[in-house]
Amino acid sequence: MHTIEELQELLAKAVSAKQYPNQPAELYEPISYIMAMSGKRMRPVLLLMGCELFKGDIQKAIDPALAVEVFHNFTLMHDDIMDKAPLRRGKQTVHEKWNANIAILSGDVMLVQGYILLLNSLEEKLLRPVLHVFNETAVSVCEGQQFDMNFETQAAVSLTNYIEMIRLKTAVLLGGALKIGALIAGASTAESDLLEGFGEDLGIAFQIQDDILDVYGNPDKFGKQLAGDILANKKTYLLIKAQELATGKDADELNHWLEASTYQAEDKIKAVTELYNRLGVRELAETAMQSYAEKAIKQLDAIQVEAARKEALRNFAAQLVSREQ
């Protein structure tokens, strides 16, 4: 079994070795740029871990793992345009460094590149089941993004609808990556479904943690604009819970900041953060995050392989929900 760090190193080498055409430079340079950013590459790592869990050959899973990573970065490139995000992993986003049209087109090519990696690497018997998971996952991610955009114009969103949105937008890709790895290793449908469920619940926990870090994270470690969600009135676990709990003056103050069109950014961040502190929403979010992490571990426990083979995934889950970036 490989360590997480060893799998990250394998993937880093694979990303570096991947060559794109030189021309047109404006189409391909942004792909190399975003793929070179030093993220944790947790989705392709999970694919490799899913493969190893069932004693599969991870060399056969490297290109499918790259396909998942290329697809994920395609979604980030387009999401950043929609969110008008200035930073990604501490660096300029593609649309800021080049422009939105270039980012859209480069992202489109990345999606195609993901399919090329799968088609060129998978055995015939695996191609249909893996593409089925990949396609279902891709559609779910787009559905989640649309729900997220719909929430921008809704005054109130239920926590139930929010959790379903983050399940689609974020969590299904973790679950899908694990399931693809399991399928490549020859796992049964029942076992690969359990592993997919582990990934989805872990993904929900991951996104709730991301919501917390946006407000309370260390700006030197987070890699994105801190409190960007507050400034954008983005529906997060923290905001939705605050809207549920706020009454009287707290409700009036929260609504004031949500409706304000002119303000100093630091004033809004300070006021909304203080509201969150008074309402205890950080602690409630952390409890919810831990609950989903525990649900994930229960599904991992139900998989019938030796406990020692699951240890890396347990450690991965622990790192994910205790991270600072």
C-alpha atoms as one frame of an Amber mdcrd trajectory, in Angstrom:
protein
   0.000   0.000   0.000   1.216   3.476  -0.868   1.035   6.431   1.502  -1.008
   9.493   0.563   2.231  11.404   0.012   3.541   8.703  -2.340   0.320   8.788
  -4.359   0.483  12.593  -4.542   4.040  12.312  -5.832   2.993   9.784  -8.490
   0.245  12.134  -9.623   2.517  15.180  -9.587   4.893  13.368 -11.929   2.016
  12.329 -14.191   0.695  15.893 -14.337   4.179  17.227 -15.152   4.665  14.613
 -17.861   1.368  15.447 -19.574   2.093  17.436 -22.736  -0.315  19.762 -24.537
   0.106  21.270 -28.021   2.032  24.522 -28.296  -0.537  26.244 -30.495  -2.775
  28.036 -30.050  -0.912  29.062 -26.906  -3.916  30.927 -25.499  -5.892  27.677
 -25.518  -3.343  25.353 -23.923  -1.206  27.521 -21.630  -4.116  28.100 -19.205
  -4.545  24.321 -18.896  -0.912  23.831 -17.932  -1.196  26.816 -15.585  -4.171
  25.554 -13.572  -2.975  21.931 -13.574   0.399  22.982 -12.153  -1.139  24.673
  -9.125  -0.116  22.817  -5.984  -3.423  21.499  -4.687  -3.691  18.281  -2.700
  -5.143  16.458  -5.735  -7.439  14.647  -3.350  -9.871  13.401  -6.007  -7.300
  11.540  -8.118  -5.584  10.382  -4.914  -8.908   8.909  -3.802  -9.252   7.107
  -7.134  -5.848   5.489  -6.630  -6.683   4.660  -3.015  -9.955   3.063  -4.099
  -8.035   0.925  -6.550  -5.432  -0.109  -3.968  -8.079  -0.882  -1.363  -9.150
  -3.834  -3.515  -5.578  -4.802  -4.451  -5.766  -3.304  -7.940  -2.800  -2.216
 -10.058  -2.565   1.542  -9.577  -0.472   1.930 -12.730  -3.647   1.105 -14.651
  -5.450   3.793 -12.674  -3.021   6.692 -13.199  -4.582   8.008 -16.418  -8.169
   7.617 -15.120  -7.043   9.509 -12.008  -5.637  12.243 -14.246  -8.959  12.318
 -16.104 -10.748  13.040 -12.822  -8.211  15.752 -11.949  -8.501  17.383 -15.373
 -12.296  17.318 -15.119 -12.189  18.809 -11.616  -9.942  21.663 -12.725 -12.195
  22.293 -15.721 -15.081  22.843 -13.283 -12.916  25.149 -11.147 -11.933  27.215
 -14.169 -15.574  27.756 -15.095 -16.750  28.186 -11.483 -14.198  30.954 -10.966
 -15.674  32.862 -13.898 -19.200  32.521 -12.505 -18.067  33.504  -9.003 -15.816
  36.323 -10.257 -13.114  34.826  -8.035  -9.747  36.618  -8.134  -7.685  33.823
  -6.551  -7.407  30.054  -6.816  -4.914  28.300  -4.531  -3.277  31.642  -3.833
  -2.719  32.509  -7.490  -4.606  34.512 -10.094  -7.545  32.648 -11.550  -7.358
  31.867 -15.275  -9.964  34.453 -16.270  -8.052  37.114 -14.321  -4.673  36.186
 -15.794  -6.022  35.890 -19.359  -9.726  36.636 -19.833 -13.125  34.964 -19.466
 -13.402  33.829 -23.088 -10.035  32.080 -22.934 -10.973  30.448 -19.609 -14.255
  29.159 -21.059 -12.648  27.654 -24.143  -9.665  26.182 -22.299 -12.079  24.615
 -19.836 -14.030  23.056 -22.698 -10.845  21.434 -24.003 -10.083  20.116 -20.514
 -13.402  18.266 -20.425 -12.554  16.609 -23.743  -9.058  15.784 -22.452 -10.645
  13.911 -19.554 -12.507  11.625 -21.959  -9.379  11.092 -24.046  -7.470   9.953
 -20.958 -10.200   7.443 -20.114 -10.618   6.131 -23.647  -6.883   5.647 -24.141
  -6.241   3.865 -20.839  -9.145   1.590 -19.967  -9.649  -2.022 -20.986 -12.738
  -2.621 -23.115 -14.631  -4.389 -20.305 -14.092  -1.419 -17.975 -14.830   1.355
 -20.430 -18.638   1.307 -20.250 -18.998   1.037 -16.434 -16.321   3.661 -15.778
 -17.739   6.075 -18.364 -21.176   5.565 -16.810 -19.874   6.673 -13.397 -17.848
   9.516 -14.945 -20.850  10.812 -16.929 -23.281  10.586 -14.003 -20.772  12.390
 -11.826 -20.190  15.133 -14.411 -23.926  15.770 -14.789 -24.377  15.885 -11.007
 -21.587  18.450 -10.642 -23.277  20.688 -13.227 -26.650  20.263 -11.493 -25.057
  21.234  -8.192 -23.497  24.320  -9.722 -26.862  25.383 -11.150 -28.563  24.943
  -7.773 -25.755  26.989  -6.219 -26.350  29.786  -8.727 -30.123  29.572  -8.157
 -29.524  30.101  -4.447 -27.936  33.486  -5.213 -31.355  34.963  -6.019 -33.278
  33.194  -3.259 -33.751  35.075   0.001 -33.801  31.868   2.023 -32.530  28.342
   1.399 -33.216  25.333   3.616 -30.326  23.328   5.051 -31.806  20.241   3.378
 -31.573  21.885  -0.042 -28.113  23.223   0.753 -26.796  19.786   1.708 -28.215
  18.319  -1.511 -26.538  21.083  -3.511 -23.107  20.433  -1.991 -23.623  16.692
  -2.383 -24.067  17.210  -6.112 -21.533  19.984  -6.644 -18.707  18.665  -4.469
 -19.314  15.303  -2.845 -20.305  13.140  -5.804 -16.912  13.717  -7.430 -15.142
  12.289  -4.385 -17.498   9.326  -4.364 -17.243   8.861  -8.119 -13.447   8.920
  -8.034 -13.370   6.214  -5.358 -15.900   4.111  -7.246 -13.928   4.313 -10.497
 -10.821   3.170  -8.634 -12.740   0.266  -7.119 -14.142  -0.758 -10.530 -10.661
  -0.732 -12.073  -9.560  -3.088  -9.276 -12.489  -5.459  -9.939 -14.518  -4.726
  -6.799 -18.125  -5.930  -6.589 -21.037  -3.542  -7.131 -21.972  -3.704  -3.441
 -18.440  -2.894  -2.291 -17.900  -0.126  -4.819 -21.261   1.403  -3.824 -20.213
   1.459  -0.161 -16.965   3.152  -1.110 -18.866   5.692  -3.190 -21.114   6.430
  -0.187 -18.044   6.909   1.994 -16.738   9.454  -0.514 -20.016  11.350  -0.739
 -20.434  11.757   3.015 -16.787  12.726   3.302 -17.322  15.276   0.534 -20.222
  16.875   2.399 -18.056  17.112   5.511 -15.284  18.630   3.387 -17.555  21.358
   2.004 -18.955  22.286   5.419 -15.356  22.591   6.604 -14.666  24.805   3.581
 -17.554  27.061   4.640 -16.041  27.337   8.111 -12.546  28.057   6.788 -13.826
  30.833   4.517 -14.733  32.804   7.637 -12.381  31.463  10.289  -9.407  30.152
   8.303  -5.845  31.408   8.269  -5.535  33.705   5.208  -1.923  32.620   4.690
  -2.990  28.976   4.429  -6.500  29.077   2.935  -5.382  30.009  -0.585  -8.579
  31.869  -1.484 -10.000  35.251  -0.619 -10.923  35.030   3.074 -14.559  35.884
   3.894 -15.395  35.981   0.197 -18.605  34.107   0.982 -19.690  36.836   3.408
 -18.998  39.608   0.910 -20.920  37.755  -1.824 -23.872  36.817   0.459 -23.151
  33.247  -0.594 -25.463  30.643   0.870 -23.261  28.553   3.135 -23.995  26.335
   6.112 -23.045  29.238   8.387 -25.294  31.817   6.730 -28.290  29.494   6.395
 -28.026  28.473  10.039 -27.658  32.118  11.084 -30.824  33.009   9.151 -32.646
  30.189  10.944 -31.502  31.259  14.410 -31.369  35.062  14.260 -34.238  36.928
  15.894 -34.910  40.516  16.903 -31.920  42.830  16.540 -29.687  40.011  15.292
 -32.121  39.279  12.449 -32.393  42.977  11.604 -28.614  43.370  11.531 -28.104
  40.259   9.403 -30.732  41.411   6.907 -29.141  44.874   6.819 -25.808  43.432
   5.711 -27.422  41.041   3.237 -29.329  43.909   1.610 -26.620  46.602   1.778
 -25.355  47.718  -1.622 -22.559  50.011  -0.396 -20.254  49.230   2.510 -16.651
  48.857   3.542 -15.676  45.205   3.098 -13.917  44.983   6.462 -17.003  46.410
   8.227 -19.316  43.794   6.723 -16.912  40.938   7.430 -16.469  42.033  11.051
 -20.191  42.525  11.688 -21.348  39.255  10.111 -18.568  37.275  11.789 -19.567
  38.719  15.164 -23.169  37.702  14.447 -22.027  34.178  13.675 -20.101  34.122
  16.936 -23.114  35.274  18.968 -25.384  32.689  17.329 -22.887  29.860  17.726
 -23.120  28.808  14.084 -19.463  27.865  13.819 -19.918  25.217  16.506 -23.116
  23.939  14.862 -21.332  23.687  11.516 -18.447  21.797  13.101 -20.913  19.355
  14.694 -22.592  18.761  11.328 -19.218  18.260   9.665 -18.215  15.653  12.234
 -21.561  13.889  11.823 -21.033  13.428   8.080 -17.439  12.327   8.661 -18.691
   9.657  11.081 -21.293   8.484   8.546 -18.529   8.157   6.001 -16.411   6.009
   8.333 -19.362   3.695   9.044 -19.622   2.925   5.329 -15.888   2.345   5.111
 -16.150  -0.039   8.084 -18.799  -2.064   6.244 -16.467  -2.874   3.334 -15.195
  -6.441   3.626 -11.451  -5.998   3.300  -8.728  -6.188   5.924  -8.791  -3.313
   8.391  -5.167  -2.470   7.651  -6.036  -1.752   4.001  -8.588   0.852   5.117
  -6.176   2.740   7.348  -4.974   5.116   4.619  -8.559   6.140   3.832  -9.252
   6.663   7.538  -6.205   8.917   7.774  -7.248  10.760   4.623 -10.701  11.421
   6.105  -9.168  12.681   9.357  -6.848  15.041   7.481  -9.659  16.357   5.333
 -11.896  17.455   8.208  -9.051  18.929  10.275  -7.336  20.823   7.463  -6.560
  24.544   7.449  -6.628  25.078   3.688
